[in-house]
Tab-separated table of C-alpha atoms and ligand atoms in Angstrom:
chain	number	residue	atom	x	y	z
A	1	UNK	CA	-0.058	-0.131	-0.027
A	2	UNK	CA	1.554	2.821	-1.589
A	3	UNK	CA	2.055	5.811	2.060
A	4	UNK	CA	-0.557	8.905	0.207
A	5	UNK	CA	-3.425	6.414	-0.044
A	6	UNK	CA	-3.083	6.227	3.880
A	7	UNK	CA	-2.401	9.761	3.773
A	8	UNK	CA	-5.685	10.566	1.758
A	9	UNK	CA	-7.745	7.925	3.815
A	10	UNK	CA	-7.229	9.331	7.841
A	11	UNK	CA	-7.642	13.169	6.405
A	12	UNK	CA	-10.549	12.043	5.249
A	13	UNK	CA	-9.634	12.934	1.519
A	14	UNK	CA	-9.539	9.626	0.066
A	15	UNK	CA	-12.292	8.396	-2.741
A	16	UNK	CA	-14.044	5.000	-2.912
A	17	UNK	CA	-10.848	4.436	-5.561
A	18	UNK	CA	-8.046	5.470	-3.028
A	19	UNK	CA	-7.475	8.504	-5.479
A	20	UNK	CA	-6.714	12.178	-3.552
A	21	UNK	CA	-9.727	14.916	-3.688
A	22	UNK	CA	-9.045	17.933	-2.409
A	23	UNK	CA	-9.514	19.392	0.926
A	24	UNK	CA	-13.267	19.844	2.352
A	25	UNK	CA	-11.817	23.584	2.433
A	26	UNK	CA	-10.443	24.165	-0.874
A	27	UNK	CA	-13.905	21.807	-2.379
A	28	UNK	CA	-15.888	24.231	-0.089
A	29	UNK	CA	-14.337	27.368	-1.690
A	30	UNK	CA	-14.614	26.518	-5.263
A	31	UNK	CA	-18.082	25.925	-4.608
A	32	UNK	CA	-18.996	29.118	-3.308
A	33	UNK	CA	-17.217	30.752	-6.298
A	34	UNK	CA	-19.090	28.711	-8.355
A	35	UNK	CA	-22.474	29.825	-7.005
A	36	UNK	CA	-21.577	33.273	-5.867
A	37	UNK	CA	-22.003	31.973	-2.160
A	38	UNK	CA	-21.349	33.722	1.547
A	39	UNK	CA	-18.089	31.832	2.276
A	40	UNK	CA	-18.092	30.625	5.788
A	41	UNK	CA	-16.296	27.461	4.864
A	42	UNK	CA	-13.118	27.605	4.631
A	43	UNK	CA	-11.045	29.473	7.555
A	44	UNK	CA	-9.416	32.664	5.688
A	45	UNK	CA	-9.686	36.289	6.629
A	46	UNK	CA	-10.812	38.203	3.763
A	47	UNK	CA	-8.392	41.332	4.812
A	48	UNK	CA	-4.989	41.373	5.048
A	49	UNK	CA	-3.382	42.277	7.703
A	50	UNK	CA	-1.655	45.594	9.345
A	51	UNK	CA	-0.095	47.840	6.803
A	52	UNK	CA	2.746	48.451	8.868
A	53	UNK	CA	3.746	44.547	9.014
A	54	UNK	CA	3.228	44.281	4.871
A	55	UNK	CA	6.041	47.463	4.245
A	56	UNK	CA	8.565	45.627	6.252
A	57	UNK	CA	8.266	42.399	3.833
A	58	UNK	CA	7.966	44.938	0.994
A	59	UNK	CA	11.043	46.764	1.971
A	60	UNK	CA	12.930	43.256	2.877
A	61	UNK	CA	12.179	42.488	-0.911
A	62	UNK	CA	13.423	45.357	-1.993
A	63	UNK	CA	16.446	45.354	0.084
A	64	UNK	CA	17.880	42.514	-0.771
A	65	UNK	CA	16.398	39.977	1.611
A	66	UNK	CA	15.612	36.959	-0.968
A	67	UNK	CA	18.157	34.463	-0.758
A	68	UNK	CA	17.534	31.492	1.489
A	69	UNK	CA	17.079	32.208	4.994
A	70	UNK	CA	18.999	30.364	7.974
A	71	UNK	CA	17.271	26.849	7.770
A	72	UNK	CA	16.278	27.136	11.527
A	73	UNK	CA	15.004	30.521	10.893
A	74	UNK	CA	16.219	34.445	10.950
A	75	UNK	CA	17.933	35.167	14.048
A	76	UNK	CA	15.726	38.026	14.987
A	77	UNK	CA	12.670	36.068	14.486
A	78	UNK	CA	14.000	33.055	16.809
A	79	UNK	CA	14.656	36.140	19.353
A	80	UNK	CA	10.796	37.533	18.996
A	81	UNK	CA	9.575	34.182	19.329
A	82	UNK	CA	11.437	33.915	22.591
A	83	UNK	CA	10.827	36.937	24.032
A	84	UNK	CA	7.199	36.231	23.121
A	85	UNK	CA	7.120	33.553	25.067
A	86	UNK	CA	8.507	34.802	28.214
A	87	UNK	CA	6.651	37.999	27.946
A	88	UNK	CA	2.894	36.237	27.799
A	89	UNK	CA	3.728	33.191	29.131
A	90	UNK	CA	6.544	33.148	32.234
A	91	UNK	CA	8.266	30.263	29.701
A	92	UNK	CA	11.895	30.889	29.466
A	93	UNK	CA	13.741	29.870	25.660
A	94	UNK	CA	17.057	29.769	24.113
A	95	UNK	CA	16.274	31.391	20.895
A	96	UNK	CA	19.855	29.308	19.301
A	97	UNK	CA	18.891	26.209	20.351
A	98	UNK	CA	15.158	25.707	21.369
A	99	UNK	CA	13.178	27.712	18.650
A	100	UNK	CA	12.547	26.862	15.199
A	101	UNK	CA	11.063	28.990	11.995
A	102	UNK	CA	9.013	26.690	9.402
A	103	UNK	CA	6.308	26.938	6.844
A	104	UNK	CA	3.561	27.542	9.155
A	105	UNK	CA	2.367	25.601	11.952
A	106	UNK	CA	1.613	22.879	9.057
A	107	UNK	CA	5.245	22.266	8.742
A	108	UNK	CA	6.316	22.096	12.108
A	109	UNK	CA	3.430	19.915	13.196
A	110	UNK	CA	4.290	17.470	10.198
A	111	UNK	CA	7.994	17.181	10.875
A	112	UNK	CA	7.512	17.183	15.278
A	113	UNK	CA	5.636	13.655	14.288
A	114	UNK	CA	7.399	12.276	11.466
A	115	UNK	CA	10.711	13.057	13.440
A	116	UNK	CA	8.970	11.806	17.208
A	117	UNK	CA	6.700	8.881	15.871
A	118	UNK	CA	6.759	6.112	13.615
A	119	UNK	CA	5.399	2.739	12.904
A	120	UNK	CA	3.961	0.790	16.485
A	121	UNK	CA	3.762	4.064	18.415
A	122	UNK	CA	0.540	5.909	18.931
A	123	UNK	CA	-0.537	9.952	18.586
A	124	UNK	CA	-3.338	10.728	20.923
A	125	UNK	CA	-5.677	13.853	19.551
A	126	UNK	CA	-8.736	15.605	20.537
A	127	UNK	CA	-11.311	14.391	18.188
A	128	UNK	CA	-12.883	16.606	16.086
A	129	UNK	CA	-9.127	17.430	14.505
A	130	UNK	CA	-7.797	18.971	12.241
A	131	UNK	CA	-6.967	18.125	8.917
A	132	UNK	CA	-2.933	17.797	8.930
A	133	UNK	CA	-2.777	16.210	11.962
A	134	UNK	CA	-4.539	12.791	10.829
A	135	UNK	CA	-2.552	13.152	7.786
A	136	UNK	CA	1.071	14.057	9.798
A	137	UNK	CA	0.659	10.810	11.981
A	138	UNK	CA	-0.603	8.311	8.808
A	139	UNK	CA	2.671	10.290	6.730
A	140	UNK	CA	5.007	8.593	10.145
A	141	UNK	CA	3.367	5.910	9.856
A	142	UNK	CA	1.876	5.712	13.544
A	143	UNK	CA	-1.589	4.938	14.777
A	144	UNK	CA	-4.057	7.955	15.444
A	145	UNK	CA	-5.864	7.349	18.690
A	146	UNK	CA	-8.741	9.515	19.544
A	147	UNK	CA	-10.084	11.798	22.638
A	148	UNK	CA	-13.461	13.332	21.835
A	149	UNK	CA	-14.573	16.731	22.318
A	150	UNK	CA	-18.330	16.370	24.220
A	151	UNK	CA	-21.113	19.480	23.466
A	152	UNK	CA	-22.703	20.469	26.338
A	153	UNK	CA	-23.818	23.877	27.645
A	154	UNK	CA	-20.126	24.789	28.467
A	155	UNK	CA	-19.193	24.035	25.562
A	156	UNK	CA	-17.261	20.830	23.771
A	157	UNK	CA	-15.511	19.558	26.849
A	158	UNK	CA	-12.701	17.098	26.721
A	159	UNK	CA	-13.635	13.406	27.813
A	160	UNK	CA	-12.038	12.857	30.213
A	161	UNK	CA	-12.953	9.351	31.143
A	162	UNK	CA	-11.996	8.721	27.478
A	163	UNK	CA	-8.240	10.103	28.062
A	164	UNK	CA	-7.735	7.799	30.674
A	165	UNK	CA	-8.167	5.141	28.439
A	166	UNK	CA	-6.375	6.915	25.387
A	167	UNK	CA	-3.159	7.636	26.827
A	168	UNK	CA	-0.921	4.243	27.514
A	169	UNK	CA	2.566	3.416	27.164
A	170	UNK	CA	1.720	2.926	23.910
A	171	UNK	CA	1.316	6.806	23.641
A	172	UNK	CA	4.247	8.379	21.789
A	173	UNK	CA	3.002	12.099	21.085
A	174	UNK	CA	-0.157	13.660	22.679
A	175	UNK	CA	-0.731	15.622	19.962
A	176	UNK	CA	-2.817	19.349	21.959
A	177	UNK	CA	-5.102	21.867	19.664
A	178	UNK	CA	-5.835	24.684	22.281
A	179	UNK	CA	-7.922	26.580	21.012
A	180	UNK	CA	-9.477	24.364	19.104
A	181	UNK	CA	-10.049	24.269	14.990
A	182	UNK	CA	-13.043	23.245	14.546
A	183	UNK	CA	-15.286	23.655	17.846
A	184	UNK	CA	-13.505	27.137	19.457
A	185	UNK	CA	-13.084	25.527	22.631
A	186	UNK	CA	-9.886	26.402	24.595
A	187	UNK	CA	-9.315	24.067	27.293
A	188	UNK	CA	-9.438	24.813	30.607
A	189	UNK	CA	-6.789	24.568	33.409
A	190	UNK	CA	-8.256	21.662	34.690
A	191	UNK	CA	-8.322	19.975	31.245
A	192	UNK	CA	-4.764	20.918	30.523
A	193	UNK	CA	-3.464	19.566	33.904
A	194	UNK	CA	-5.062	16.017	32.647
A	195	UNK	CA	-3.552	16.337	30.080
A	196	UNK	CA	-0.436	16.460	31.374
A	197	UNK	CA	-0.639	13.925	33.883
A	198	UNK	CA	-1.648	11.483	31.449
A	199	UNK	CA	1.404	12.386	29.462
A	200	UNK	CA	3.788	12.389	32.565
A	201	UNK	CA	2.272	8.544	33.527
A	202	UNK	CA	2.981	7.579	29.984
A	203	UNK	CA	6.042	8.724	29.985
A	204	UNK	CA	4.984	10.625	26.460
A	205	UNK	CA	5.749	14.219	24.842
A	206	UNK	CA	3.245	16.502	24.135
A	207	UNK	CA	2.787	18.683	20.551
A	208	UNK	CA	0.629	21.696	20.737
A	209	UNK	CA	-0.976	23.624	17.871
A	210	UNK	CA	-1.610	27.174	19.308
A	211	UNK	CA	-2.124	28.930	15.806
A	212	UNK	CA	-5.003	30.630	17.394
A	213	UNK	CA	-3.385	31.724	20.719
A	214	UNK	CA	-3.981	34.786	20.456
A	215	UNK	CA	-7.848	35.013	19.186
A	216	UNK	CA	-9.891	34.331	22.641
A	217	UNK	CA	-12.813	35.805	23.886
A	218	UNK	CA	-14.755	37.213	26.727
A	219	UNK	CA	-12.199	37.067	28.896
A	220	UNK	CA	-10.944	33.485	28.792
A	221	UNK	CA	-7.521	33.250	28.311
A	222	UNK	CA	-5.254	30.672	26.826
A	223	UNK	CA	-2.164	28.805	28.608
A	224	UNK	CA	0.444	27.058	27.032
A	225	UNK	CA	0.734	23.290	28.533
A	226	UNK	CA	4.106	24.119	28.061
A	227	UNK	CA	3.755	26.242	30.994
A	228	UNK	CA	2.155	24.073	33.357
A	229	UNK	CA	4.735	22.841	36.092
A	230	UNK	CA	7.166	20.107	35.057
A	231	UNK	CA	6.100	20.463	31.158
A	232	UNK	CA	8.387	22.558	29.484
A	233	UNK	CA	10.638	19.407	29.298
A	234	UNK	CA	8.400	17.527	27.523
A	235	UNK	CA	6.265	19.936	25.224
A	236	UNK	CA	7.034	21.182	21.918
A	237	UNK	CA	4.868	24.583	21.634
A	238	UNK	CA	3.491	25.119	17.494
A	239	UNK	CA	2.704	28.327	16.229
A	240	UNK	CA	2.554	30.951	14.017
A	241	UNK	CA	1.777	34.394	12.560
A	242	UNK	CA	-0.888	33.781	9.952
A	243	UNK	CA	-3.546	33.600	12.531
A	244	UNK	CA	-2.146	35.886	14.493
A	245	UNK	CA	-1.748	39.015	12.189
A	246	UNK	CA	-4.775	38.101	9.028
A	247	UNK	CA	-1.092	36.705	6.908
A	248	UNK	CA	-2.223	33.268	6.425
A	249	UNK	CA	-0.600	33.113	2.977
A	250	UNK	CA	2.944	33.728	4.117
A	251	UNK	CA	3.401	30.532	6.141
A	252	UNK	CA	5.451	31.399	8.721
A	253	UNK	CA	5.354	29.334	11.880
A	254	UNK	CA	7.524	27.871	14.863
A	255	UNK	CA	8.230	25.210	17.047
A	256	UNK	CA	10.140	25.813	20.720
A	257	UNK	CA	10.932	23.094	23.176
A	258	UNK	CA	13.916	21.020	24.627
A	259	UNK	CA	16.835	21.604	22.353
A	260	UNK	CA	16.954	17.658	21.629
A	261	UNK	CA	13.690	17.627	20.320
A	262	UNK	CA	13.873	20.477	18.401
A	263	UNK	CA	17.053	19.067	16.860
A	264	UNK	CA	14.997	15.969	16.200
A	265	UNK	CA	12.865	18.472	14.084
A	266	UNK	CA	15.333	20.062	12.495
A	267	UNK	CA	16.354	16.846	10.844
A	268	UNK	CA	13.250	16.377	9.739
A	269	UNK	CA	12.439	20.019	8.887
A	270	UNK	CA	15.485	20.515	6.184
A	271	UNK	CA	14.288	17.852	4.357
A	272	UNK	CA	10.966	19.457	3.468
A	273	UNK	CA	11.545	22.671	2.824
A	274	UNK	CA	15.080	23.424	4.051
A	275	UNK	CA	13.851	26.944	4.775
A	276	UNK	CA	11.640	29.710	3.721
A	277	UNK	CA	10.084	33.049	3.581
A	278	UNK	CA	13.289	35.282	3.747
A	279	UNK	CA	11.879	38.661	3.539
A	280	UNK	CA	8.477	37.661	5.426
A	281	UNK	CA	10.988	36.606	8.692
A	282	UNK	CA	12.086	40.032	9.938
A	283	UNK	CA	8.410	41.426	9.169
A	284	UNK	CA	7.097	38.846	11.745
A	285	UNK	CA	9.980	39.616	14.068
A	286	UNK	CA	8.863	43.406	14.524
A	287	UNK	CA	5.164	42.316	14.760
A	288	UNK	CA	5.749	39.678	17.582
A	289	UNK	CA	7.854	42.790	19.442
A	290	UNK	CA	5.511	45.888	18.572
A	291	UNK	CA	2.396	44.309	17.457
A	292	UNK	CA	0.238	44.248	20.469
A	293	UNK	CA	-2.492	46.497	19.514
A	294	UNK	CA	-3.562	44.736	16.060
A	295	UNK	CA	-3.733	41.512	18.469
A	296	UNK	CA	-5.929	43.179	20.691
A	297	UNK	CA	-8.097	45.247	17.577
A	298	UNK	CA	-8.342	41.997	15.614
A	299	UNK	CA	-9.746	39.953	19.130
A	300	UNK	CA	-12.440	42.624	19.511
A	301	UNK	CA	-13.498	42.879	15.792
A	302	UNK	CA	-13.665	39.533	15.971
A	303	UNK	CA	-15.427	38.727	19.225
A	304	UNK	CA	-18.276	40.837	17.769
A	305	UNK	CA	-17.976	39.049	14.697
A	306	UNK	CA	-18.164	36.210	16.680
A	307	UNK	CA	-21.271	37.892	18.705
A	308	UNK	CA	-22.994	38.708	14.995
A	309	UNK	CA	-23.095	35.575	13.215
A	310	UNK	CA	-23.946	33.640	16.162
A	311	UNK	CA	-26.852	35.814	16.804
A	312	UNK	CA	-27.872	35.366	12.985
A	313	UNK	CA	-27.787	31.703	13.354
A	314	UNK	CA	-29.310	31.056	16.752
A	315	UNK	CA	-32.135	33.257	14.981
A	316	UNK	CA	-32.425	31.441	11.804
A	317	UNK	CA	-32.781	28.070	13.969
A	318	UNK	CA	-29.176	26.639	15.196
A	319	UNK	CA	-28.783	24.908	18.332
A	320	UNK	CA	-24.478	25.604	18.713
A	321	UNK	CA	-21.887	25.822	21.184
A	322	UNK	CA	-20.629	29.382	21.648
A	323	UNK	CA	-16.951	29.610	21.003
A	324	UNK	CA	-13.957	31.184	23.254
A	325	UNK	CA	-11.358	31.574	20.376
A	326	UNK	CA	-10.956	30.769	17.271
A	327	UNK	CA	-12.109	31.905	13.842
A	328	UNK	CA	-15.064	29.274	14.442
A	329	UNK	CA	-18.209	28.557	15.745
A	330	UNK	CA	-19.981	24.919	14.904
A	331	UNK	CA	-23.775	24.354	15.016
A	332	UNK	CA	-26.275	21.362	14.972
A	333	UNK	CA	-28.264	21.535	11.927
A	334	UNK	CA	-30.383	18.276	12.687
A	335	UNK	CA	-33.813	21.042	11.817
A	336	UNK	CA	-32.837	21.966	8.730
A	337	UNK	CA	-31.641	18.046	7.201
A	338	UNK	CA	-33.694	16.547	4.354
A	339	UNK	CA	-34.893	12.934	5.453
A	340	UNK	CA	-31.819	10.931	5.511
A	341	UNK	CA	-29.076	13.375	5.054
A	342	UNK	CA	-26.249	14.599	7.431
A	343	UNK	CA	-24.188	17.520	8.251
A	344	UNK	CA	-22.151	16.616	4.749
A	345	UNK	CA	-24.877	16.105	2.325
A	346	UNK	CA	-26.551	19.984	4.099
A	347	UNK	CA	-22.663	21.502	3.560
A	348	UNK	CA	-22.957	20.105	-0.291
A	349	UNK	CA	-26.288	21.475	-1.217
A	350	UNK	CA	-26.047	24.889	1.312
A	351	UNK	CA	-24.452	26.677	-1.674
A	352	UNK	CA	-26.992	26.148	-3.576
A	353	UNK	CA	-30.012	26.141	-1.554
A	354	UNK	CA	-29.498	29.097	0.543
A	355	UNK	CA	-25.920	30.850	-0.671
A	356	UNK	CA	-23.744	29.952	1.639
A	357	UNK	CA	-20.951	27.880	2.594
A	358	UNK	CA	-19.845	25.983	5.817
A	359	UNK	CA	-17.633	23.142	6.350
A	360	UNK	CA	-19.021	19.447	7.903
A	361	UNK	CA	-17.842	19.039	11.060
A	362	UNK	CA	-17.648	15.291	10.163
A	363	UNK	CA	-14.533	16.273	8.165
A	364	UNK	CA	-12.605	16.905	10.776
A	365	UNK	CA	-13.631	13.259	12.396
A	366	UNK	CA	-12.612	9.919	11.707
A	367	UNK	CA	-14.358	8.274	8.883
A	368	UNK	CA	-17.213	5.483	11.089
A	369	UNK	CA	-16.231	7.277	15.030
A	370	UNK	CA	-18.714	7.725	17.750
A	371	UNK	CA	-17.825	10.883	17.445
A	372	UNK	CA	-18.208	11.433	13.549
A	373	UNK	CA	-22.012	9.907	14.446
A	374	UNK	CA	-22.505	11.841	17.376
A	375	UNK	CA	-21.532	14.998	15.548
A	376	UNK	CA	-22.668	13.890	12.073
A	377	UNK	CA	-25.502	16.658	11.893
A	378	UNK	CA	-23.284	19.800	12.995
A	379	UNK	CA	-21.858	22.419	10.429
A	380	UNK	CA	-19.084	24.437	11.279
A	381	UNK	CA	-19.067	28.216	10.434
A	382	UNK	CA	-16.283	30.854	10.433
A	383	UNK	CA	-16.952	34.391	11.146
A	384	UNK	CA	-13.677	35.952	9.788
A	385	UNK	CA	-15.109	37.460	7.606
A	386	UNK	CA	-16.421	41.063	6.636
A	387	UNK	CA	-19.784	41.997	8.664
A	388	UNK	CA	-21.620	43.017	5.543
A	389	UNK	CA	-20.877	39.294	4.583
A	390	UNK	CA	-21.735	37.810	7.364
A	391	UNK	CA	-25.042	39.935	7.406
A	392	UNK	CA	-25.774	38.835	3.908
A	393	UNK	CA	-25.460	35.121	4.956
A	394	UNK	CA	-27.634	35.399	8.140
A	395	UNK	CA	-30.099	36.890	5.839
A	396	UNK	CA	-30.005	34.268	3.304
A	397	UNK	CA	-29.533	31.355	6.092
A	398	UNK	CA	-32.628	33.044	8.124
A	399	UNK	CA	-35.228	32.149	4.745
A	400	UNK	CA	-34.042	28.175	5.728
A	401	UNK	CA	-37.426	26.307	6.133
A	402	UNK	CA	-36.731	24.307	9.145
A	403	UNK	CA	-39.624	21.572	8.758
A	404	UNK	CA	-39.117	21.099	4.610
A	405	UNK	CA	-35.045	21.315	4.924
A	406	UNK	CA	-35.323	23.499	1.546
A	407	UNK	CA	-35.324	27.090	1.389
A	408	UNK	CA	-39.017	28.505	0.603
A	409	UNK	CA	-39.281	31.480	-1.442
B	1	LIG	N1	-7.071	26.506	8.711
B	1	LIG	C1	-7.755	27.244	7.860
B	1	LIG	C2	-9.720	25.906	7.653
B	1	LIG	O1	-9.346	25.893	9.102
B	1	LIG	C3	-8.172	25.851	6.228
B	1	LIG	C4	-6.562	25.882	5.774
B	1	LIG	C5	-6.415	25.088	4.534
B	1	LIG	O2	-7.641	25.232	3.418
B	1	LIG	N2	-6.210	23.794	4.434
B	1	LIG	O3	-10.600	26.755	7.566
């Protein structure tokens, strides 16, 4: 069996004949463009990040910062990441040995999993999970084990009993994503502590995906698991600039942690992309140092857009879980499902039916899993779109007829 087929299958991208399909995000964006639907499917901002940050990159291109940057990343960016982790979270890092710049968080996650897990190892993630996490585990030939997040009045919360069963001496890595895509959950301190305890008991490593670290609402704050007592020595913390500064196409990410683990990840990373993004690196270095007001402004505006979409979806008749962070809100589409349909069928039909694009939550689950069945009628909407697009989407969704599973016109 060729490895790419395993990867396609693990990330839900395999067609019945085993051939690869585009990701669900790309599929829904194409559908939205074809139908003129308001695209609340793929999570990318429809306005670019701060002009002053883009200006630094433009100047770098003009000034000749256009050849390979150092394999571990520009020294000023590594210093800025270390300073950011210290200032925000009290995590101390040596920028020379404990920080590696990557092509977005996606490369960091793939390189970390490839470096540290292989056939016979288990890698534990939450479920639902971001598609590239499952793909990275499959590329490494490791076994993917999941712990459900369960929807309730307090949001999607960790199934703590399932955590106890999932983590064992076979566990090599616990891959933790918080704030969480797609549910918008920000794991609480006690939940993180349970994961930390499980990791220590099993002598497992923790790899994190914290790309939405700054996009939290209602005074909820993000805690990196590496900041918990005794966890820095077994944790690789991964984040990126894309979400924080609305520059998702720049693909500047980083991984930070103990020198010997960073050494291992570097060994893999240098043969994936070697290095990249030379003119963007100095711009992100400055953004991490001087960009706090921009981050605060984005958080406030995103929080207001979340409120707008949450109110609109409720008004249209969706049950939902209010997200404490990220770009996303998950909603139960049960009242709108035609006989025999699930969230995936609903999502594929919605651009035509109502002029709105969404993504089914089952795309973030293992095929046939209990979580996939429990969340089969759920869909994810993004609110990282301008207010007008959100208003248009909400007006269109209000026209959905709950009883008939069809639009009344
Ligand atoms: N992170 C974005 C989302 O979750 C999508 C990125 C992608 O298209 N791969 O919607």
